[in-house]
Amino acid sequence: AQTVTQSQPEMSVQEAETVTLSCTYDTSESNYYLFWYKQPPSRQMILVIRQEAYKQQNATENRFSVNFQKAAKSFSLKISDSQLGDTAMYFCAYEGYGGSQGNLIFGKGTKLSVKP
Amino acid sequence: GAVVSQHPSWVICKSGTSVKIECRSLDFQATTMFWYRQFPKQSLMLMATSNEGSKATYEQGVEKDKFLINHASLTLSTLTVTSAHPEDSSFYICSATGGPGGSPLHFGNGTRLTVT
């Protein structure tokens, strides 16, 4: 069975600085999808970034980028120029390819606090 | 962008009563919807996968007779917590996908259920 591990329960960063959140996963599949979702205090789940495993290029979305290391099964999220609004729980998630679409396996989350 | 509406956002009910939570996809057709439960400071736990026109698929350990799921149309899935007890108090979230595998999920705002 696939698993997703986020080893950092909590992290903090100063406003405008850069922070990296770690995520590792375990799978025997060669094709899959990886996601980062954020859950701010409002508890609304919001997609941050998405990566397709068969693409070697790391996904980027404005201040958010990933370091996808397929061989190491690592999928870290880098947030540049951190803003107060980035304060949230961040969940790493895995979706198998060809299976039940949308059936995500979530990590336990990392609580990120951005300090002024 | 795609929006999923979840209602109610919070509900308080007495022990022994039933509560219905609705999840609607507002601008897309969702053949599959997912229901999650989230305990404080924890990750999302998938309860069941709701497929339009067929029976829901429940995760191991989730009582299907207690958590009734109905997905009668391509835009509406409902979760009914029957004979609710205080231990059912939790945050319930739905999500939906209208695209192929790997498409981002769209989440509802969640429902906070308190059973007294």
CSV table of N, CA, C and O in Angstrom, one decimal, chain A residues 11-80:
chain,number,residue,atom,x,y,z
A,11,MET,N,6.5,23.9,11.6
A,11,MET,CA,7.6,24.7,11.1
A,11,MET,C,7.2,26.2,11.2
A,11,MET,O,6.0,26.5,11.1
A,12,SER,N,8.2,27.0,11.3
A,12,SER,CA,8.0,28.5,11.3
A,12,SER,C,9.0,29.2,10.4
A,12,SER,O,10.1,28.6,10.3
A,13,VAL,N,8.6,30.3,9.9
A,13,VAL,CA,9.5,31.0,9.0
A,13,VAL,C,9.2,32.5,9.2
A,13,VAL,O,8.1,32.9,9.4
A,14,GLN,N,10.2,33.3,9.0
A,14,GLN,CA,10.0,34.8,9.0
A,14,GLN,C,9.5,35.2,7.7
A,14,GLN,O,9.8,34.7,6.6
A,15,GLU,N,8.6,36.2,7.8
A,15,GLU,CA,8.0,36.8,6.6
A,15,GLU,C,9.2,37.2,5.6
A,15,GLU,O,10.2,37.7,6.0
A,16,ALA,N,8.9,36.9,4.3
A,16,ALA,CA,9.8,37.2,3.2
A,16,ALA,C,11.0,36.2,3.0
A,16,ALA,O,11.7,36.3,2.1
A,17,GLU,N,11.1,35.3,4.0
A,17,GLU,CA,12.1,34.3,3.8
A,17,GLU,C,11.6,33.0,3.1
A,17,GLU,O,10.4,33.0,2.8
A,18,THR,N,12.5,32.1,2.9
A,18,THR,CA,12.2,30.9,2.2
A,18,THR,C,12.1,29.7,3.2
A,18,THR,O,12.9,29.6,4.1
A,19,VAL,N,11.2,28.8,2.9
A,19,VAL,CA,11.0,27.6,3.8
A,19,VAL,C,10.7,26.4,2.9
A,19,VAL,O,10.1,26.5,1.8
A,20,THR,N,11.2,25.3,3.3
A,20,THR,CA,11.0,24.0,2.5
A,20,THR,C,10.3,23.0,3.4
A,20,THR,O,10.8,22.7,4.5
A,21,LEU,N,9.2,22.5,2.9
A,21,LEU,CA,8.5,21.4,3.7
A,21,LEU,C,8.8,20.1,3.0
A,21,LEU,O,8.7,19.9,1.8
A,22,SER,N,9.0,19.1,3.8
A,22,SER,CA,9.4,17.8,3.3
A,22,SER,C,8.3,16.8,3.2
A,22,SER,O,7.3,16.9,3.9
A,23,CYS,N,8.4,15.9,2.2
A,23,CYS,CA,7.4,14.9,2.0
A,23,CYS,C,8.1,13.7,1.3
A,23,CYS,O,8.8,13.9,0.3
A,24,THR,N,7.9,12.5,1.9
A,24,THR,CA,8.4,11.3,1.2
A,24,THR,C,7.2,10.4,1.0
A,24,THR,O,6.2,10.5,1.8
A,25,TYR,N,7.3,9.5,0.1
A,25,TYR,CA,6.2,8.6,-0.1
A,25,TYR,C,6.7,7.2,-0.5
A,25,TYR,O,7.9,7.1,-0.9
A,26,ASP,N,5.9,6.3,-0.4
A,26,ASP,CA,6.3,4.9,-0.8
A,26,ASP,C,5.3,4.3,-1.8
A,26,ASP,O,4.1,4.4,-1.5
A,27,THR,N,5.8,3.9,-2.9
A,27,THR,CA,4.9,3.3,-3.9
A,27,THR,C,5.7,2.3,-4.8
A,27,THR,O,6.9,2.5,-4.9
A,28,SER,N,5.0,1.4,-5.4
A,28,SER,CA,5.7,0.5,-6.3
A,28,SER,C,5.3,0.8,-7.7
A,28,SER,O,5.8,0.2,-8.7
A,29,GLU,N,4.5,1.9,-7.9
A,29,GLU,CA,4.0,2.3,-9.2
A,29,GLU,C,5.0,3.2,-9.8
A,29,GLU,O,5.8,3.8,-9.2
A,30,SER,N,5.0,3.2,-11.2
A,30,SER,CA,5.9,4.1,-11.9
A,30,SER,C,5.3,5.4,-12.3
A,30,SER,O,5.9,6.4,-12.5
A,31,ASN,N,4.0,5.4,-12.5
A,31,ASN,CA,3.2,6.6,-12.8
A,31,ASN,C,2.3,6.9,-11.7
A,31,ASN,O,1.5,6.1,-11.2
A,32,TYR,N,2.2,8.2,-11.4
A,32,TYR,CA,1.3,8.7,-10.3
A,32,TYR,C,1.3,10.2,-10.3
A,32,TYR,O,2.0,10.8,-11.1
A,33,TYR,N,0.6,10.7,-9.4
A,33,TYR,CA,0.5,12.2,-9.3
A,33,TYR,C,0.7,12.6,-7.8
A,33,TYR,O,0.4,11.8,-6.9
A,34,LEU,N,1.3,13.7,-7.7
A,34,LEU,CA,1.6,14.2,-6.3
A,34,LEU,C,1.1,15.6,-6.2
A,34,LEU,O,1.1,16.4,-7.2
A,35,PHE,N,0.6,16.0,-5.0
A,35,PHE,CA,0.0,17.3,-4.8
A,35,PHE,C,0.5,17.8,-3.4
A,35,PHE,O,0.8,17.1,-2.5
A,36,TRP,N,0.4,19.1,-3.4
A,36,TRP,CA,0.5,19.8,-2.1
A,36,TRP,C,-0.8,20.6,-2.0
A,36,TRP,O,-1.2,21.4,-2.9
A,37,TYR,N,-1.5,20.5,-0.8
A,37,TYR,CA,-2.7,21.2,-0.5
A,37,TYR,C,-2.4,22.0,0.7
A,37,TYR,O,-1.7,21.6,1.6
A,38,LYS,N,-3.0,23.2,0.8
A,38,LYS,CA,-2.9,24.0,2.1
A,38,LYS,C,-4.3,24.1,2.7
A,38,LYS,O,-5.3,24.1,2.0
A,39,GLN,N,-4.3,24.1,4.0
A,39,GLN,CA,-5.6,24.3,4.8
A,39,GLN,C,-5.3,25.4,5.8
A,39,GLN,O,-4.8,25.2,6.8
A,40,PRO,N,-5.7,26.6,5.4
A,40,PRO,CA,-5.6,27.8,6.3
A,40,PRO,C,-6.6,27.6,7.5
A,40,PRO,O,-7.4,26.7,7.5
A,41,PRO,N,-6.6,28.5,8.4
A,41,PRO,CA,-7.5,28.5,9.6
A,41,PRO,C,-8.9,28.4,9.2
A,41,PRO,O,-9.7,27.9,10.0
A,42,SER,N,-9.3,28.8,8.0
A,42,SER,CA,-10.7,28.7,7.6
A,42,SER,C,-11.1,27.3,7.3
A,42,SER,O,-12.2,26.9,7.1
A,43,ARG,N,-10.0,26.4,7.2
A,43,ARG,CA,-10.2,24.9,7.0
A,43,ARG,C,-10.6,24.6,5.5
A,43,ARG,O,-10.9,23.4,5.2
A,44,GLN,N,-10.6,25.6,4.6
A,44,GLN,CA,-10.8,25.3,3.2
A,44,GLN,C,-9.6,24.7,2.6
A,44,GLN,O,-8.5,25.3,2.7
A,45,MET,N,-9.7,23.5,2.0
A,45,MET,CA,-8.6,22.9,1.4
A,45,MET,C,-8.3,23.6,0.0
A,45,MET,O,-9.2,23.7,-0.8
A,46,ILE,N,-7.1,24.0,-0.2
A,46,ILE,CA,-6.7,24.7,-1.4
A,46,ILE,C,-5.5,24.0,-2.1
A,46,ILE,O,-4.5,23.8,-1.5
A,47,LEU,N,-5.6,23.8,-3.4
A,47,LEU,CA,-4.5,23.2,-4.1
A,47,LEU,C,-3.4,24.2,-4.2
A,47,LEU,O,-3.6,25.3,-4.6
A,48,VAL,N,-2.2,23.8,-3.9
A,48,VAL,CA,-1.0,24.6,-4.0
A,48,VAL,C,-0.3,24.3,-5.3
A,48,VAL,O,0.0,25.2,-6.1
A,49,ILE,N,0.0,23.0,-5.5
A,49,ILE,CA,0.8,22.7,-6.7
A,49,ILE,C,0.6,21.2,-7.0
A,49,ILE,O,0.3,20.4,-6.1
A,50,ARG,N,0.9,20.8,-8.2
A,50,ARG,CA,0.6,19.4,-8.7
A,50,ARG,C,1.8,19.0,-9.5
A,50,ARG,O,2.3,19.8,-10.3
A,51,GLN,N,2.2,17.7,-9.4
A,51,GLN,CA,3.3,17.2,-10.2
A,51,GLN,C,2.9,15.8,-10.8
A,51,GLN,O,2.3,15.0,-10.1
A,52,GLU,N,3.2,15.6,-12.0
A,52,GLU,CA,3.0,14.3,-12.6
A,52,GLU,C,4.3,13.6,-12.6
A,52,GLU,O,5.3,14.1,-13.0
A,53,ALA,N,4.3,12.4,-12.1
A,53,ALA,CA,5.5,11.6,-11.9
A,53,ALA,C,6.3,11.4,-13.2
A,53,ALA,O,7.5,11.2,-13.1
A,54,TYR,N,5.6,11.3,-14.3
A,54,TYR,CA,6.4,11.0,-15.5
A,54,TYR,C,7.0,12.3,-16.1
A,54,TYR,O,7.7,12.2,-17.1
A,55,LYS,N,6.8,13.4,-15.5
A,55,LYS,CA,7.5,14.6,-15.9
A,55,LYS,C,8.7,14.9,-15.0
A,55,LYS,O,8.5,15.0,-13.8
A,56,GLN,N,9.8,15.0,-15.6
A,56,GLN,CA,11.0,15.2,-14.8
A,56,GLN,C,11.1,16.7,-14.3
A,56,GLN,O,11.7,17.0,-13.2
A,57,GLN,N,10.5,17.6,-15.0
A,57,GLN,CA,10.6,19.0,-14.7
A,57,GLN,C,9.8,19.3,-13.4
A,57,GLN,O,8.6,18.9,-13.3
A,58,ASN,N,10.4,20.0,-12.5
A,58,ASN,CA,9.7,20.3,-11.3
A,58,ASN,C,8.7,21.4,-11.5
A,58,ASN,O,8.9,22.4,-12.2
A,59,ALA,N,7.5,21.1,-10.9
A,59,ALA,CA,6.4,22.1,-11.1
A,59,ALA,C,6.7,23.4,-10.3
A,59,ALA,O,7.3,23.3,-9.2
A,60,THR,N,6.2,24.5,-10.8
A,60,THR,CA,6.3,25.8,-10.1
A,60,THR,C,5.0,26.5,-10.3
A,60,THR,O,4.3,26.4,-11.3
A,61,GLU,N,4.6,27.2,-9.2
A,61,GLU,CA,3.4,28.1,-9.3
A,61,GLU,C,3.8,29.4,-8.5
A,61,GLU,O,3.6,29.4,-7.3
A,62,ASN,N,4.2,30.4,-9.2
A,62,ASN,CA,4.6,31.6,-8.6
A,62,ASN,C,5.6,31.4,-7.5
A,62,ASN,O,6.7,31.0,-7.8
A,63,ARG,N,5.3,31.7,-6.2
A,63,ARG,CA,6.3,31.5,-5.2
A,63,ARG,C,6.5,30.1,-4.7
A,63,ARG,O,7.3,29.8,-3.8
A,64,PHE,N,5.7,29.2,-5.2
A,64,PHE,CA,5.7,27.8,-4.8
A,64,PHE,C,6.4,26.9,-5.8
A,64,PHE,O,6.1,27.0,-7.0
A,65,SER,N,7.3,26.1,-5.4
A,65,SER,CA,8.0,25.2,-6.3
A,65,SER,C,8.2,23.9,-5.6
A,65,SER,O,8.2,23.8,-4.3
A,66,VAL,N,8.4,22.8,-6.3
A,66,VAL,CA,8.7,21.5,-5.7
A,66,VAL,C,10.1,21.0,-6.1
A,66,VAL,O,10.6,21.4,-7.2
A,67,ASN,N,10.6,20.2,-5.3
A,67,ASN,CA,11.8,19.4,-5.7
A,67,ASN,C,11.4,18.0,-5.7
A,67,ASN,O,11.3,17.3,-4.7
A,68,PHE,N,11.1,17.5,-6.9
A,68,PHE,CA,10.7,16.1,-7.1
A,68,PHE,C,11.8,15.2,-7.4
A,68,PHE,O,12.5,15.4,-8.4
A,69,GLN,N,12.1,14.3,-6.5
A,69,GLN,CA,13.2,13.3,-6.7
A,69,GLN,C,12.5,11.9,-6.7
A,69,GLN,O,12.3,11.3,-5.7
A,70,LYS,N,12.3,11.5,-8.0
A,70,LYS,CA,11.5,10.3,-8.1
A,70,LYS,C,12.2,9.0,-7.5
A,70,LYS,O,11.6,8.2,-6.9
A,71,ALA,N,13.5,9.0,-7.8
A,71,ALA,CA,14.3,7.8,-7.3
A,71,ALA,C,14.3,7.7,-5.8
A,71,ALA,O,14.2,6.7,-5.2
A,72,ALA,N,14.4,8.9,-5.2
A,72,ALA,CA,14.4,9.0,-3.7
A,72,ALA,C,12.9,9.0,-3.1
A,72,ALA,O,12.8,9.0,-1.9
A,73,LYS,N,11.9,9.1,-4.0
A,73,LYS,CA,10.5,9.2,-3.6
A,73,LYS,C,10.4,10.4,-2.6
A,73,LYS,O,9.8,10.2,-1.5
A,74,SER,N,10.8,11.5,-3.1
A,74,SER,CA,10.8,12.7,-2.3
A,74,SER,C,10.1,13.8,-3.1
A,74,SER,O,10.3,13.9,-4.3
A,75,PHE,N,9.3,14.6,-2.4
A,75,PHE,CA,8.5,15.6,-3.0
A,75,PHE,C,8.4,16.8,-2.1
A,75,PHE,O,7.4,17.0,-1.4
A,76,SER,N,9.4,17.6,-2.0
A,76,SER,CA,9.4,18.7,-1.1
A,76,SER,C,8.8,20.0,-1.7
A,76,SER,O,8.9,20.2,-2.9
A,77,LEU,N,8.3,20.8,-0.9
A,77,LEU,CA,7.7,22.1,-1.3
A,77,LEU,C,8.5,23.3,-0.8
A,77,LEU,O,8.7,23.4,0.4
A,78,LYS,N,8.9,24.1,-1.7
A,78,LYS,CA,9.6,25.3,-1.3
A,78,LYS,C,8.7,26.5,-1.5
A,78,LYS,O,8.1,26.7,-2.6
A,79,ILE,N,8.6,27.3,-0.4
A,79,ILE,CA,7.8,28.6,-0.5
A,79,ILE,C,8.8,29.7,-0.4
A,79,ILE,O,9.5,29.9,0.6
A,80,SER,N,8.9,30.5,-1.4
A,80,SER,CA,9.8,31.7,-1.4
A,80,SER,C,9.0,32.9,-1.0
A,80,SER,O,7.8,33.0,-1.2
